[in-house]
Amino acid sequence: MKKLIMAGASLAVIPALLLAGCSQEATTQDQEPKSKEKSEVSSDEQAATSPEPASQPSYQAIEPTEAAQPLESHYSETQLAEMPITEAHGDDTKRSVPLGQTLEKGTEDETDGPLQKNRIVSYYGHPSSTSIGILGEYSPEELMEKLKEQTKAYSELDPERPAIPAIELIASVAQRTPGDEGHYVHPTSAEDIEKYAELAEENDALLILDVQLGQDSIMNEVKALEKYLKMPNVHLAIDTEFHVKEGQIPGEDLGHVDGEKVQEAIDYVSNLASENGLPDKVVIVHQFADIIISNKEAIQPTENVEVVLNNDGHGIAALKRSGYHQLVHNQPIQYGGFKVFYQKDEPVMTPEEVLELDPAPAFVNYQ
């Protein structure tokens, strides 16, 4: 996905090349995903109003080796002293939270979600394209091998917060033609979603379903994924920059969302978790410029959902750090995320450099 560096305080990066259309036909999603069967209950139990207990999480962090050292031991005293300066670029250089802390200053996490004690490291993309992420570059087996290797690097670097591998699959791909529904978005086939859901489950990993929206509403795209979001290891990501108005085209016009619309999706996922006895969920909100999300203060975590504001976009490392400072550090919601582009960043930041950020990203995704 091509992105252009913008001048000014809003870092960044404008998507310009989208997947013009996948080769496969969109598959009707009429096959129920695998889920745990519920046991029979008595009539008294059926009448109870309390939600059923949450099922157990199905992921497994990649544990560090016994030789792994604490995060701070990987940096010199000079590096530790200069970390806030290199990120702030003239702004306040004092760290908001201690090195390695992922929860943003002044925020809380009331869930039992995966980010309480772990970090998530994900690979992003679509299996039908090599231009919009790493998923299209490798077979599923090769992908998992590389993902686990990248994830282990974070566990070794920060053994107090071992990392969980995750696949971030684009479930609806923004495109430059209207498509059958006229929404400028192409749905990923049920076959592909189920294949990667099974791959994640077999490898104790998470599956994150990413929606790119086009001219459709957030809720329409999220509700189309409900049966997958009811699976214990499936979570949600929203690509805000791809949401355009009628008369606009994704990739040619910069998208925009209202924070209240994002919150509707968060509350929807939260209710799914609560009402279906699911493990607590994560919702990732992608952003790379302030103007893309208005009313951001409306975006809040719930008792069942952890929220990540993910700093997106490729380019010069110094600008990426500055963007994270502006969009995550300066506008705390709960957790920060950071995207790394293997082929388009200048240079590609190492895990050590990523974890210098303030706060340390709880979610790191690779494209």
Coordinates of C-alpha atoms in Angstrom, one line a residue:
M1 CA 0.0 0.0 0.0
K2 CA 1.6 3.2 -1.1
K3 CA 1.6 6.1 1.3
L4 CA 3.0 9.7 0.9
I5 CA 4.7 11.6 3.7
M6 CA 2.7 14.8 4.7
A7 CA 4.4 17.9 6.1
G8 CA 3.2 19.4 9.3
A9 CA 2.3 18.1 12.7
S10 CA 0.0 15.3 11.6
L11 CA 2.6 12.8 10.4
A12 CA 2.0 11.2 7.7
V13 CA 0.9 9.0 5.2
I14 CA -1.9 8.9 2.7
P15 CA -2.9 5.5 1.2
A16 CA -2.8 5.7 -2.6
L17 CA -2.8 2.2 -4.0
L18 CA -5.5 -0.1 -2.8
L19 CA -6.4 -3.6 -3.9
A20 CA -8.5 -3.0 -7.0
G21 CA -10.4 -6.2 -6.6
C22 CA -9.7 -9.7 -5.4
S23 CA -9.7 -12.5 -7.9
Q24 CA -12.0 -14.7 -6.0
E25 CA -15.8 -14.2 -5.8
A26 CA -17.2 -13.0 -2.5
T27 CA -18.5 -16.1 -0.8
T28 CA -21.9 -16.1 1.0
Q29 CA -21.1 -16.4 4.7
D30 CA -23.7 -19.0 5.6
Q31 CA -21.5 -21.6 7.3
E32 CA -21.3 -21.2 11.1
P33 CA -17.8 -21.1 12.4
K34 CA -16.6 -23.7 14.9
S35 CA -17.5 -22.8 18.5
K36 CA -17.7 -24.5 21.8
E37 CA -21.1 -26.3 22.4
K38 CA -23.1 -25.0 25.3
S39 CA -24.3 -27.6 27.8
E40 CA -28.0 -28.1 28.6
V41 CA -29.3 -25.8 31.4
S42 CA -32.3 -26.1 33.7
S43 CA -35.3 -23.8 33.3
D44 CA -34.2 -21.9 36.4
E45 CA -30.8 -21.3 34.9
Q46 CA -32.4 -20.2 31.6
A47 CA -34.4 -17.6 33.5
A48 CA -31.4 -16.2 35.2
T49 CA -30.4 -12.7 34.0
S50 CA -26.7 -12.9 34.7
P51 CA -24.4 -13.5 31.7
E52 CA -22.8 -16.9 31.4
P53 CA -19.1 -17.2 32.5
A54 CA -16.6 -16.3 29.8
S55 CA -14.9 -19.1 28.0
Q56 CA -11.2 -19.5 28.3
P57 CA -8.9 -17.5 26.0
S58 CA -7.5 -19.7 23.2
Y59 CA -4.2 -17.9 22.6
Q60 CA -0.8 -18.6 23.9
A61 CA 2.1 -16.1 24.3
I62 CA 5.5 -17.1 23.0
E63 CA 7.5 -17.4 26.2
P64 CA 11.0 -15.9 26.5
T65 CA 14.0 -18.1 27.1
E66 CA 15.5 -18.3 30.6
A67 CA 18.4 -16.1 29.4
A68 CA 16.1 -13.2 28.5
Q69 CA 16.9 -10.0 30.4
P70 CA 14.6 -7.2 31.5
L71 CA 13.8 -4.5 29.0
E72 CA 15.8 -1.7 30.5
S73 CA 19.0 -3.8 30.4
H74 CA 19.0 -3.6 26.6
Y75 CA 19.7 0.1 26.6
S76 CA 22.7 2.2 27.6
E77 CA 22.3 5.1 30.1
T78 CA 22.7 7.5 27.2
Q79 CA 20.0 5.8 25.2
L80 CA 17.6 5.8 28.2
A81 CA 18.2 9.5 28.7
E82 CA 17.7 10.4 25.1
M83 CA 14.6 8.3 24.4
P84 CA 11.9 11.0 25.2
I85 CA 13.9 13.6 23.2
T86 CA 14.1 11.6 20.0
E87 CA 10.4 11.0 20.1
A88 CA 9.1 14.4 21.2
H89 CA 10.9 16.5 18.6
G90 CA 10.7 19.7 20.6
D91 CA 7.5 18.8 22.6
D92 CA 7.6 17.8 26.3
T93 CA 10.6 15.5 26.7
K94 CA 9.5 14.0 30.0
R95 CA 8.3 10.4 29.8
S96 CA 4.6 10.0 30.7
V97 CA 5.0 6.4 32.0
P98 CA 8.1 4.3 32.9
L99 CA 10.0 2.6 30.1
G100 CA 8.1 -0.6 29.0
Q101 CA 4.7 0.4 30.5
T102 CA 2.0 -0.1 27.9
L103 CA -1.0 1.4 29.6
E104 CA -1.2 5.1 28.9
K105 CA -1.0 7.7 31.6
G106 CA -4.3 8.2 33.4
T107 CA -6.0 5.2 31.8
E108 CA -7.2 1.9 33.2
D109 CA -7.9 -1.6 32.0
E110 CA -10.9 -3.3 33.6
T111 CA -10.9 -6.3 31.3
D112 CA -9.2 -9.7 31.5
G113 CA -8.0 -9.1 27.9
P114 CA -4.7 -10.2 26.3
L115 CA -3.1 -6.7 26.7
Q116 CA -3.3 -6.8 30.5
K117 CA -0.2 -9.0 30.7
N118 CA 0.9 -9.5 27.1
R119 CA 1.8 -7.7 23.9
I120 CA 0.3 -8.5 20.5
V121 CA 2.5 -8.8 17.4
S122 CA 0.6 -9.2 14.2
Y123 CA 1.2 -9.6 10.5
Y124 CA -1.2 -7.6 8.3
G125 CA -2.6 -8.0 4.8
H126 CA -4.7 -10.0 2.4
P127 CA -3.9 -13.5 1.0
S128 CA -4.8 -12.4 -2.6
S129 CA -2.4 -9.4 -2.8
T130 CA 1.4 -8.9 -2.3
S131 CA 1.0 -5.1 -2.4
I132 CA -1.1 -4.5 0.8
G133 CA 0.7 -6.6 3.4
I134 CA 2.8 -9.6 4.2
L135 CA -0.1 -12.1 4.2
G136 CA 0.0 -12.3 0.5
E137 CA 3.7 -12.9 0.3
Y138 CA 3.8 -16.4 2.0
S139 CA 1.9 -19.6 2.3
P140 CA 0.0 -19.8 5.6
E141 CA 2.6 -22.2 7.0
E142 CA 5.5 -20.0 6.1
L143 CA 3.6 -17.0 7.4
M144 CA 3.2 -18.5 10.8
E145 CA 6.8 -19.5 11.0
K146 CA 8.0 -15.9 10.3
L147 CA 5.3 -14.4 12.6
K148 CA 6.3 -16.6 15.5
E149 CA 10.0 -15.6 15.0
Q150 CA 9.1 -11.9 14.9
T151 CA 6.9 -12.3 18.0
K152 CA 9.6 -14.2 19.9
A153 CA 11.9 -11.2 19.4
Y154 CA 9.6 -9.1 21.5
S155 CA 9.2 -11.7 24.2
E156 CA 13.0 -12.0 24.5
L157 CA 13.3 -8.2 24.6
D158 CA 10.6 -7.7 27.2
P159 CA 10.2 -11.0 29.1
E160 CA 7.8 -9.4 31.6
R161 CA 5.3 -9.0 28.8
P162 CA 5.6 -12.0 26.5
A163 CA 4.1 -11.4 23.1
I164 CA 1.1 -13.2 21.4
P165 CA 1.2 -13.8 17.6
A166 CA -1.7 -12.5 15.6
I167 CA -2.9 -12.5 12.0
E168 CA -4.5 -9.3 10.9
L169 CA -6.6 -10.2 7.9
I170 CA -8.3 -7.5 5.8
A171 CA -11.9 -8.7 5.9
S172 CA -13.2 -5.9 3.6
V173 CA -10.9 -4.4 1.1
A174 CA -11.4 -0.7 0.0
Q175 CA -11.2 -0.4 -3.8
R176 CA -11.6 2.2 -6.5
T177 CA -14.6 0.8 -8.2
P178 CA -18.1 0.7 -6.6
G179 CA -18.5 -3.1 -6.6
D180 CA -21.8 -5.0 -6.4
E181 CA -23.1 -3.1 -3.4
G182 CA -21.8 0.3 -4.6
H183 CA -19.8 0.8 -1.4
Y184 CA -16.3 0.7 -3.0
V185 CA -15.3 -2.2 -0.8
H186 CA -14.8 -5.9 -1.6
P187 CA -15.6 -8.5 1.1
T188 CA -13.0 -11.2 1.7
S189 CA -14.5 -14.6 1.1
A190 CA -15.8 -16.7 4.0
E191 CA -13.4 -19.5 2.8
D192 CA -10.4 -17.2 3.4
I193 CA -11.6 -15.9 6.7
E194 CA -12.3 -19.4 8.0
K195 CA -8.9 -20.7 6.7
Y196 CA -7.0 -18.1 8.6
A197 CA -9.3 -18.5 11.7
E198 CA -8.3 -22.2 11.7
L199 CA -4.7 -21.4 11.2
A200 CA -4.7 -19.0 14.1
E201 CA -6.5 -21.5 16.3
E202 CA -4.1 -24.3 15.4
N203 CA -1.1 -22.1 16.4
D204 CA -2.6 -20.6 19.6
A205 CA -2.6 -17.2 17.9
L206 CA -5.2 -14.4 17.5
L207 CA -7.1 -13.5 14.3
I208 CA -7.8 -9.8 13.9
L209 CA -10.4 -8.9 11.2
D210 CA -9.7 -5.5 9.6
V211 CA -12.4 -3.5 7.9
Q212 CA -11.6 -0.8 5.4
L213 CA -15.1 0.6 5.0
G214 CA -15.1 2.4 1.7
Q215 CA -18.5 4.2 1.5
D216 CA -20.2 1.7 3.8
S217 CA -20.8 2.4 7.5
I218 CA -18.6 1.0 10.3
M219 CA -21.5 -0.9 11.8
N220 CA -22.6 -2.5 8.5
E221 CA -19.1 -3.9 8.0
V222 CA -18.7 -5.0 11.6
K223 CA -22.1 -6.7 11.8
A224 CA -21.2 -8.7 8.6
L225 CA -18.4 -10.3 10.7
E226 CA -20.5 -11.1 13.8
K227 CA -20.3 -14.9 13.5
Y228 CA -16.5 -14.6 13.4
L229 CA -16.4 -12.1 16.2
K230 CA -18.2 -14.7 18.4
M231 CA -15.2 -16.9 18.1
P232 CA -13.0 -16.7 21.2
N233 CA -9.8 -15.8 19.4
V234 CA -11.2 -13.3 16.9
H235 CA -10.8 -9.5 17.3
L236 CA -11.5 -6.3 15.3
A237 CA -9.6 -3.6 13.6
I238 CA -11.0 -0.5 11.9
D239 CA -9.0 1.2 9.1
T240 CA -10.3 4.7 9.5
E241 CA -8.6 6.4 6.6
F242 CA -10.6 4.3 4.0
H243 CA -14.0 5.6 5.1
V244 CA -15.1 8.1 2.4
K245 CA -18.2 10.0 1.6
E246 CA -20.6 9.6 -1.3
G247 CA -18.8 11.0 -4.4
Q248 CA -15.4 10.2 -3.0
I249 CA -13.1 7.3 -3.8
P250 CA -10.9 5.4 -1.3
G251 CA -7.2 6.1 -2.0
E252 CA -7.9 9.2 -3.9
D253 CA -9.8 11.0 -1.1
L254 CA -8.7 11.0 2.5
G255 CA -11.2 9.2 4.7
H256 CA -12.7 10.3 8.0
V257 CA -14.7 8.9 10.9
D258 CA -16.5 10.3 13.9
G259 CA -15.3 8.9 17.2
E260 CA -18.9 8.2 18.2
K261 CA -19.3 5.8 15.2
V262 CA -16.1 4.0 16.3
Q263 CA -17.5 3.7 19.8
E264 CA -20.7 2.1 18.5
A265 CA -18.5 -0.7 17.1
I266 CA -16.6 -1.0 20.4
D267 CA -19.9 -1.2 22.3
Y268 CA -21.2 -3.8 19.9
V269 CA -18.2 -6.0 20.3
S270 CA -18.3 -5.5 24.0
N271 CA -22.0 -6.7 24.1
L272 CA -21.1 -9.7 21.9
A273 CA -18.5 -10.7 24.4
S274 CA -20.7 -10.2 27.4
E275 CA -23.8 -11.9 26.0
N276 CA -22.0 -14.9 24.6
G277 CA -19.6 -15.7 27.4
L278 CA -16.6 -14.8 25.3
P279 CA -13.1 -13.9 26.4
D280 CA -12.6 -10.1 26.5
K281 CA -11.9 -8.6 23.1
V282 CA -9.5 -6.1 21.5
V283 CA -10.5 -3.4 19.1
I284 CA -7.7 -1.7 17.1
V285 CA -8.3 1.7 15.6
H286 CA -5.8 2.6 12.8
Q287 CA -4.9 6.2 12.3
F288 CA -2.0 8.2 10.8
A289 CA -3.3 11.8 11.0
D290 CA -5.4 13.8 13.5
I291 CA -7.8 15.0 10.8
I292 CA -9.0 11.4 10.1
I293 CA -10.7 10.9 13.4
S294 CA -12.9 13.7 14.9
N295 CA -14.4 13.6 18.3
K296 CA -11.7 11.1 19.4
E297 CA -12.6 11.6 23.1
A298 CA -15.8 9.6 22.4
I299 CA -13.6 6.5 21.9
Q300 CA -13.3 4.6 25.2
P301 CA -12.6 1.0 26.4
T302 CA -15.3 -1.0 28.1
E303 CA -15.3 -3.7 30.7
N304 CA -15.1 -6.3 27.9
V305 CA -13.0 -4.5 25.3
E306 CA -9.4 -3.2 25.3
V307 CA -8.9 -0.3 22.8
V308 CA -5.7 0.3 20.8
L309 CA -5.0 3.5 18.9
N310 CA -2.6 2.3 16.3
N311 CA -0.2 4.8 14.7
D312 CA -0.1 3.8 11.0
G313 CA 1.9 4.8 8.0
H314 CA 5.3 4.3 6.5
G315 CA 8.2 6.6 6.0
I316 CA 11.2 8.1 7.9
A317 CA 11.6 6.6 11.4
A318 CA 12.0 10.0 13.1
L319 CA 8.6 11.1 11.6
K320 CA 7.0 7.9 12.7
R321 CA 8.2 8.4 16.2
S322 CA 6.9 12.0 16.2
G323 CA 3.6 10.8 14.9
Y324 CA 3.2 8.3 17.7
H325 CA 4.0 11.0 20.2
Q326 CA 1.3 13.3 18.8
L327 CA -1.4 10.8 18.2
V328 CA -0.9 8.3 21.0
H329 CA 1.2 9.9 23.8
N330 CA -0.6 13.3 23.6
Q331 CA -4.1 11.8 23.2
P332 CA -4.3 8.9 25.6
I333 CA -7.2 6.6 25.4
Q334 CA -5.9 3.2 26.7
Y335 CA -3.2 1.4 24.7
G336 CA -0.9 2.5 21.8
G337 CA -0.1 0.5 18.7
F338 CA 2.6 1.0 16.1
K339 CA 2.9 -0.3 12.5
V340 CA 6.2 -1.3 10.9
F341 CA 6.6 -1.6 7.1
Y342 CA 9.3 -4.1 6.2
Q343 CA 9.9 -2.7 2.7
K344 CA 8.9 1.0 3.0
D345 CA 10.2 2.3 6.3
E346 CA 13.4 4.4 6.3
P347 CA 15.0 2.6 8.1
V348 CA 13.0 -0.4 9.4
M349 CA 12.8 0.2 13.2
T350 CA 14.1 -2.7 15.4
P351 CA 12.0 -4.1 18.2
E352 CA 14.4 -2.2 20.6
E353 CA 13.5 1.1 18.9
V354 CA 9.8 0.3 18.9
L355 CA 9.7 -0.3 22.6
E356 CA 11.5 2.9 23.4
L357 CA 8.3 4.7 22.5
D358 CA 6.3 6.4 25.3
P359 CA 4.1 4.5 26.2
A360 CA 5.6 1.2 24.9
P361 CA 3.3 -0.1 22.2
A362 CA 1.0 -2.9 23.4
F363 CA 0.3 -3.8 19.8
V364 CA 2.9 -4.0 17.0
N365 CA 1.8 -4.8 13.5
Y366 CA 4.0 -5.5 10.5
Q367 CA 3.0 -4.9 6.9

